[in-house]
mmCIF file of C-alpha atoms in Angstrom:
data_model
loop_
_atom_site.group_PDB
_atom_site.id
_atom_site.type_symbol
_atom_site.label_atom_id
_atom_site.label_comp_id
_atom_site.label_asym_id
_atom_site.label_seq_id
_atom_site.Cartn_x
_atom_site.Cartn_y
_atom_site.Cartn_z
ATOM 1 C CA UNK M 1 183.415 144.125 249.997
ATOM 2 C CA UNK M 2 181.837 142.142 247.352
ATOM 3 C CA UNK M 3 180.593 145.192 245.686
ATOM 4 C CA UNK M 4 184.262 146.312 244.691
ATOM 5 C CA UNK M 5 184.922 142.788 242.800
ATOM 6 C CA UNK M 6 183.264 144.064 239.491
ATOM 7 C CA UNK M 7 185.344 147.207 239.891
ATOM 8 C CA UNK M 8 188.934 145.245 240.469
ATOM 9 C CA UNK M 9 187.694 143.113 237.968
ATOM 10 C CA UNK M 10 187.387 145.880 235.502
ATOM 11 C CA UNK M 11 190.776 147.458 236.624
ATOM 12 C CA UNK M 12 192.646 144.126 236.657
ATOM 13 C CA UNK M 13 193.825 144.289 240.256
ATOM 14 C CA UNK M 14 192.889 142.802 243.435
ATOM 15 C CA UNK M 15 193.387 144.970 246.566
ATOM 16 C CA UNK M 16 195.105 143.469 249.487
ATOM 17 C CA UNK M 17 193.838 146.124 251.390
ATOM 18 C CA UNK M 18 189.705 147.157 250.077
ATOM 19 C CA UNK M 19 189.854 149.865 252.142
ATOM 20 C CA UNK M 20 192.139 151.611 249.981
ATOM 21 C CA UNK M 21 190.369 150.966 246.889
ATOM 22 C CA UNK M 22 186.711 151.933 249.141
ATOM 23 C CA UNK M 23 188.123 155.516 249.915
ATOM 24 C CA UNK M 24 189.512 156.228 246.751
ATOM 25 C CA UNK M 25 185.574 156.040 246.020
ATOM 26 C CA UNK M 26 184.439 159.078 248.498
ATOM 27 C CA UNK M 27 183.751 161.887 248.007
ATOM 28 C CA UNK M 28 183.216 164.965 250.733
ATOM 29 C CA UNK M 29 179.793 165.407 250.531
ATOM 30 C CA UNK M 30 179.252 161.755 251.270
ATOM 31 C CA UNK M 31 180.739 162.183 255.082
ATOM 32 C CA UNK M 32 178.418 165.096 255.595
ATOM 33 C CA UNK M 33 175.616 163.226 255.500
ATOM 34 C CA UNK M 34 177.335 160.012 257.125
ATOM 35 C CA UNK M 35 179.472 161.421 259.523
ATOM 36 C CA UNK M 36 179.965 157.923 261.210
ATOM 37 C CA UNK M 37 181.409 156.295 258.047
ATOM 38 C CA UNK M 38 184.707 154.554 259.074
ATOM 39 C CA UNK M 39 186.863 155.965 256.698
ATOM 40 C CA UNK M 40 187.968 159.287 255.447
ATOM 41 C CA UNK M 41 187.114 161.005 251.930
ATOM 42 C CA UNK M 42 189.464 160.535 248.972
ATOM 43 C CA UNK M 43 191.019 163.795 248.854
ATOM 44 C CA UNK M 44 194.739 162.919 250.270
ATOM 45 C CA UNK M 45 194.747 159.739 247.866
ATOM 46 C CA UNK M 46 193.975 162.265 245.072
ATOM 47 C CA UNK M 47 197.004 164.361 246.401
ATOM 48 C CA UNK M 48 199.352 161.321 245.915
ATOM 49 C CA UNK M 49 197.512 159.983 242.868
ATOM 50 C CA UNK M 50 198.350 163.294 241.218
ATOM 51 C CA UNK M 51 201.657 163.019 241.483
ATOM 52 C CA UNK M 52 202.175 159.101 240.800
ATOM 53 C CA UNK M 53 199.977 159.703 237.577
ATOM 54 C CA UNK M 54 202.039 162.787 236.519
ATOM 55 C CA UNK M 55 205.994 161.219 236.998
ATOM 56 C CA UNK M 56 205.017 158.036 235.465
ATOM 57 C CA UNK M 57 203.335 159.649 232.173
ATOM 58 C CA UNK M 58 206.418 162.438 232.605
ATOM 59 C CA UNK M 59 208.938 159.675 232.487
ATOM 60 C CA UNK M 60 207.082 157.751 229.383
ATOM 61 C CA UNK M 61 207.355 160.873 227.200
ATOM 62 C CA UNK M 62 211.244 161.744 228.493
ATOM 63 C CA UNK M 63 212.250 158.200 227.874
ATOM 64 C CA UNK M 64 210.486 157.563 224.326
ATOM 65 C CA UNK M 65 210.345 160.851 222.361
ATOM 66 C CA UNK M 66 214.195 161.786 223.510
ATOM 67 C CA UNK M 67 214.022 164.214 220.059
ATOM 68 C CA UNK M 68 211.060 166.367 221.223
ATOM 69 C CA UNK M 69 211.262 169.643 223.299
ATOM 70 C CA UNK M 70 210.032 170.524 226.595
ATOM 71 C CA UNK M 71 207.118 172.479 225.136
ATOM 72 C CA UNK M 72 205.463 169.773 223.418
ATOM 73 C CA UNK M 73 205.689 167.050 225.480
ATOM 74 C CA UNK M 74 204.141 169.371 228.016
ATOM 75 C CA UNK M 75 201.451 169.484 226.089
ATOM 76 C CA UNK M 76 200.708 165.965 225.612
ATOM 77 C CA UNK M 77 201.258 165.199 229.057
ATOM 78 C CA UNK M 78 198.144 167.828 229.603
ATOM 79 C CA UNK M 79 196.027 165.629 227.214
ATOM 80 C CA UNK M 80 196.893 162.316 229.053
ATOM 81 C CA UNK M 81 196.006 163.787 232.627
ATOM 82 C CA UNK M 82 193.610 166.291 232.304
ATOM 83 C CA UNK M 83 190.040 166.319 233.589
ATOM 84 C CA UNK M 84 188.424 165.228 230.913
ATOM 85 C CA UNK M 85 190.695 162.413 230.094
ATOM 86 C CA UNK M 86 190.093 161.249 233.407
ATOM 87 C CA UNK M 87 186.696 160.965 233.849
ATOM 88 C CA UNK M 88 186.522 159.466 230.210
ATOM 89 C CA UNK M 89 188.693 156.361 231.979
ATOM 90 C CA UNK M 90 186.190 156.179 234.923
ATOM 91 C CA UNK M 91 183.616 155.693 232.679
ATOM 92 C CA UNK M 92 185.483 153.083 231.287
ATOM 93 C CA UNK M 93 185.985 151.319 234.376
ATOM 94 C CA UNK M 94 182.525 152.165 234.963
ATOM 95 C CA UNK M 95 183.912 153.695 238.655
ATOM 96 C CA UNK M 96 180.868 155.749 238.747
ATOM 97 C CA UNK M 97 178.240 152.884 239.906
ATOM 98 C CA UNK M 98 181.200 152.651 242.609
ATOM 99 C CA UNK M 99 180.786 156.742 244.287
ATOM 100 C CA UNK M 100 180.187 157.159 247.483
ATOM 101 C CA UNK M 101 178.292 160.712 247.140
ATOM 102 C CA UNK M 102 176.000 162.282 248.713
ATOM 103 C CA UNK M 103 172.357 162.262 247.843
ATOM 104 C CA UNK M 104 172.787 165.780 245.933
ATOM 105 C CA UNK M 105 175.571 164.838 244.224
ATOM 106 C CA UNK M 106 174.417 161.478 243.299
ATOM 107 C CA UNK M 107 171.541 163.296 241.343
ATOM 108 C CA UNK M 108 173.970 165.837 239.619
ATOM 109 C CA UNK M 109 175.020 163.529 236.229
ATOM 110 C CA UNK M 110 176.127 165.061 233.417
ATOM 111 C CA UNK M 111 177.520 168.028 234.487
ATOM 112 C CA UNK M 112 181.115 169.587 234.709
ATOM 113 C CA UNK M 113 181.180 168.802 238.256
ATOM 114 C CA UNK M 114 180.452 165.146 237.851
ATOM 115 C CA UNK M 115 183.249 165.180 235.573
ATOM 116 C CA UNK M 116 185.814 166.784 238.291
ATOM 117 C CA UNK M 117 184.314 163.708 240.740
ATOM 118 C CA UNK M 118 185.070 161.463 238.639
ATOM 119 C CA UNK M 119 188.453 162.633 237.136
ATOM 120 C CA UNK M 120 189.424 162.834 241.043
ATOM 121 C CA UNK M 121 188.146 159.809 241.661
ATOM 122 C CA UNK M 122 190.489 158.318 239.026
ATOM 123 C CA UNK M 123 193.394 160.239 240.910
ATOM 124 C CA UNK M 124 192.644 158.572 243.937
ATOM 125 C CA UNK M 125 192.700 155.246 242.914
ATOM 126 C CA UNK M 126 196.118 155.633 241.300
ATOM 127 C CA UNK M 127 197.404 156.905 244.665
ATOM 128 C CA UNK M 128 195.259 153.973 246.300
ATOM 129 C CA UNK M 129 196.587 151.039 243.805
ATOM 130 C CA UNK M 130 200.367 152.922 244.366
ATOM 131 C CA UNK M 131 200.128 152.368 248.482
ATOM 132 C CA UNK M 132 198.525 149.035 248.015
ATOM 133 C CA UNK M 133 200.663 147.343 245.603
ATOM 134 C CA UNK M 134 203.574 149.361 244.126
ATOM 135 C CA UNK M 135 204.615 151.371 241.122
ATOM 136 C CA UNK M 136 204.594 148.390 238.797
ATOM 137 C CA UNK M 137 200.944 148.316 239.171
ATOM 138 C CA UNK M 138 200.126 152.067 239.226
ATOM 139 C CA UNK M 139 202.304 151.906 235.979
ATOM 140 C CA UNK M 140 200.403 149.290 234.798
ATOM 141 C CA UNK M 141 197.106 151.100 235.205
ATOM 142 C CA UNK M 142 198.287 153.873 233.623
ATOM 143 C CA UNK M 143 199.619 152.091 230.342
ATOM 144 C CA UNK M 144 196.764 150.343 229.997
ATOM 145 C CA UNK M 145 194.004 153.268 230.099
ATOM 146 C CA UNK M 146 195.774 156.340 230.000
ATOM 147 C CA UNK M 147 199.207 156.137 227.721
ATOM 148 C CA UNK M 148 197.598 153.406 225.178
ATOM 149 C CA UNK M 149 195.571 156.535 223.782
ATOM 150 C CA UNK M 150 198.714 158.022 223.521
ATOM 151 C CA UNK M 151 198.693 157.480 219.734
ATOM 152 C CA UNK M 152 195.175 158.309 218.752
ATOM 153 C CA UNK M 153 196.033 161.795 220.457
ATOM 154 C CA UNK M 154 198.300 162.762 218.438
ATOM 155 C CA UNK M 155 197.437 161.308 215.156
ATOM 156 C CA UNK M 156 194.485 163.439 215.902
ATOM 157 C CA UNK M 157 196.154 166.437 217.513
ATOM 158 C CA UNK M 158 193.889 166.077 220.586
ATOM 159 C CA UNK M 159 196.922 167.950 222.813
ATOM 160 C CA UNK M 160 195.940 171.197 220.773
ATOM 161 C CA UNK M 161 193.444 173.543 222.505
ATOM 162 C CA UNK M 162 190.597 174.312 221.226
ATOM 163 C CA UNK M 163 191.585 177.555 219.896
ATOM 164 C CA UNK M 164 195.038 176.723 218.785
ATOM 165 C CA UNK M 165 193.371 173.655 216.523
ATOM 166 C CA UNK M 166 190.711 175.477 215.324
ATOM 167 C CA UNK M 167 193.209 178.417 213.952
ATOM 168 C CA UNK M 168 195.870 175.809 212.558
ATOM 169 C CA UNK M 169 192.757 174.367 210.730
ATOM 170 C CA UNK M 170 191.367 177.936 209.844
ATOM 171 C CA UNK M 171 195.241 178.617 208.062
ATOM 172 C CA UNK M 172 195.340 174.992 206.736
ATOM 173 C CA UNK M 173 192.128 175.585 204.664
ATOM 174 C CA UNK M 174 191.903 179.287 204.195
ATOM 175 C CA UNK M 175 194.532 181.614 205.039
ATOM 176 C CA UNK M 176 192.726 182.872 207.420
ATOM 177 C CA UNK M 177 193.699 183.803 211.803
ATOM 178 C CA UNK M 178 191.069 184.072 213.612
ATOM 179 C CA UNK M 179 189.663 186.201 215.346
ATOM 180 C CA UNK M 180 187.308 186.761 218.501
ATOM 181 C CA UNK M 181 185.142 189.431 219.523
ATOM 182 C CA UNK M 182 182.534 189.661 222.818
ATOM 183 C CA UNK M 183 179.988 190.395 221.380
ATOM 184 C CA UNK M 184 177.653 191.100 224.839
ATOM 185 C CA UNK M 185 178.614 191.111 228.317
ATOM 186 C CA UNK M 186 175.720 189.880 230.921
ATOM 187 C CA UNK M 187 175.629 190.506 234.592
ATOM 188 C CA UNK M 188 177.196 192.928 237.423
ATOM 189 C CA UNK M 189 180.955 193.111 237.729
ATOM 190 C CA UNK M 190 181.445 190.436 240.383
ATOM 191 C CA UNK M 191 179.345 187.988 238.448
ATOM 192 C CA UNK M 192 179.565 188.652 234.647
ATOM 193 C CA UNK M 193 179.104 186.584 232.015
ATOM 194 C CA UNK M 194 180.775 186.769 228.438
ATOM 195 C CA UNK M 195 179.215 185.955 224.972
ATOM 196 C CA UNK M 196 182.275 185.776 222.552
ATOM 197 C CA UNK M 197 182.194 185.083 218.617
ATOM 198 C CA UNK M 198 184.689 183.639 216.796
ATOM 199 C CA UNK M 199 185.600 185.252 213.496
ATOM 200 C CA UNK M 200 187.022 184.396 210.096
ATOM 201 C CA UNK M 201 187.037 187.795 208.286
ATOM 202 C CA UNK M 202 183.403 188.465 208.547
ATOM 203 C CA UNK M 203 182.131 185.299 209.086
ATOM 204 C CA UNK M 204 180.845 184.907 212.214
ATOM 205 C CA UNK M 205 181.267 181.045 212.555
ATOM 206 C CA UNK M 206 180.147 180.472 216.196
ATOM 207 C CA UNK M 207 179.589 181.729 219.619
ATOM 208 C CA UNK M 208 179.713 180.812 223.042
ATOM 209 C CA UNK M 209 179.127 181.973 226.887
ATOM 210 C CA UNK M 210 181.335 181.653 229.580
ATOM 211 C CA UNK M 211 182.247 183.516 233.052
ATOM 212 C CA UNK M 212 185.391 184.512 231.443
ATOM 213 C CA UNK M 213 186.601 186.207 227.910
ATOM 214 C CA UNK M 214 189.044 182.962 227.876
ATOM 215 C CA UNK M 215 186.461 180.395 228.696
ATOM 216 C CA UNK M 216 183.813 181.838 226.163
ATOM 217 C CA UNK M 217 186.649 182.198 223.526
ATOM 218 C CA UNK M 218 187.944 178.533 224.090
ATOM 219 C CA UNK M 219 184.386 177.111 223.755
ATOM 220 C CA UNK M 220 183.700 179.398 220.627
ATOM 221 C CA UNK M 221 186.788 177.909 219.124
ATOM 222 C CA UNK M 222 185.069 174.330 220.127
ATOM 223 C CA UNK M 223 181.570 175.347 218.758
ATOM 224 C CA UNK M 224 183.487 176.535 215.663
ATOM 225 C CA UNK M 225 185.339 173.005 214.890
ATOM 226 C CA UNK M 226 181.947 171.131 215.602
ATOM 227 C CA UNK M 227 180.482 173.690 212.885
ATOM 228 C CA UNK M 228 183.168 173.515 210.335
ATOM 229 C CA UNK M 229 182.996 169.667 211.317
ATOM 230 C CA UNK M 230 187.103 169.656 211.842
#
């Protein structure tokens, strides 16, 4: 188990059981190529991680912004636990030298499925450090890596969408909503693809593709900040 050292060592907590921390670390398509391997993939862990990670952040906003609504602390509860949140802490913790993936997977970097392994992963060992030790310590993780960027989020308005920041920006400096158009549609109807522009009054700022009018829109609005460097 001297491989997971470095990794409790990064996470500043020592597993009484390393089994716990070791299956919070595999993934499916590991088993299916080692179907002898003595435990069981990480997916229940994730199930309970899920839910540890979302009452504890839940309760932090309740208890210390008792003057803001429902709405918004929804939304900055989506910033803290979201994917991409998530995986940005596992690289942190550098859990990804850690995987247990299959050979396929292994090879697969950089890519939005990596970032669902690893955002899982992250999941997992919540639930893991929750069974193994006790909410202190899943509270403690999640202080430390999740809730201390609490304040950078929203001195930055990170909990905003894409789309809803880049149209508060788009008023801010000129007035303007706005707008998005698809501008071609790709593909037969079970499998189409959408390129979307995003508008301010004629000015086509940017564009994007996605396998939805949403999805192209939201990464339009994301191309758009990037251009308008906002």
């Amino acid at each position: 188990m001297e491989e997971l050292a470095k990794l409790e060592e990064n996470i500043g907590i020592t597993f009484k059981n390393k089994d716990l921390l070791r299956q919070s670390l595999v993934h499916r398509s590991y088993l299916n190529e080692h179907p002898d391997f003595e435990l069981d993939h990480n997916e229940r862990l994730e199930f309970l991680g899920d839910a540890v990670l979302e009452i504890i952040v839940t309760e932090y906003l309740f208890v210390n912004y008792p003057d803001k609504p429902e709405g918004e602390l929804t939304n900055w509860r989506a910033s803290l636990v979201n994917s991409s949140m998530l995986s940005q802490v596992a690289q942190e913790i550098n859990l990804e030298d850690h995987l247990y993936l299959s050979k396929g997977e292994a090879k697969d970097k950089n890519s939005k499925a990596r970032q669902y392994i690893l955002a899982n992963a992250v999941e997992a060992m919540i639930g893991s450090i929750y069974l193994d030790q006790d909410r202190e310590a899943a509270e403690s993780f999640v202080h430390a890596f999740m809730l201390s960027k609490l304040e950078h989020i929203l001195e930055n308005k990170l909990y905003l969408d894409a789309k809803s920041k880049f149209q508060e920006k788009a008023q801010e400096e000129y007035g303007i909503t706005p707008h998005y158009k698809v501008l071609r549609e790709y593909g037969p109807d079970h499998d189409k693809e959408f390129e979307v522009g995003v508008f301010l009054g004629e000015e086509l700022v940017a564009k994007a593709k996605g396998t939805s009018k949403q999805e192209a829109q939201i990464q339009a609005a994301q191309n758009a900040i990037e251009e308008k460097g906002w």
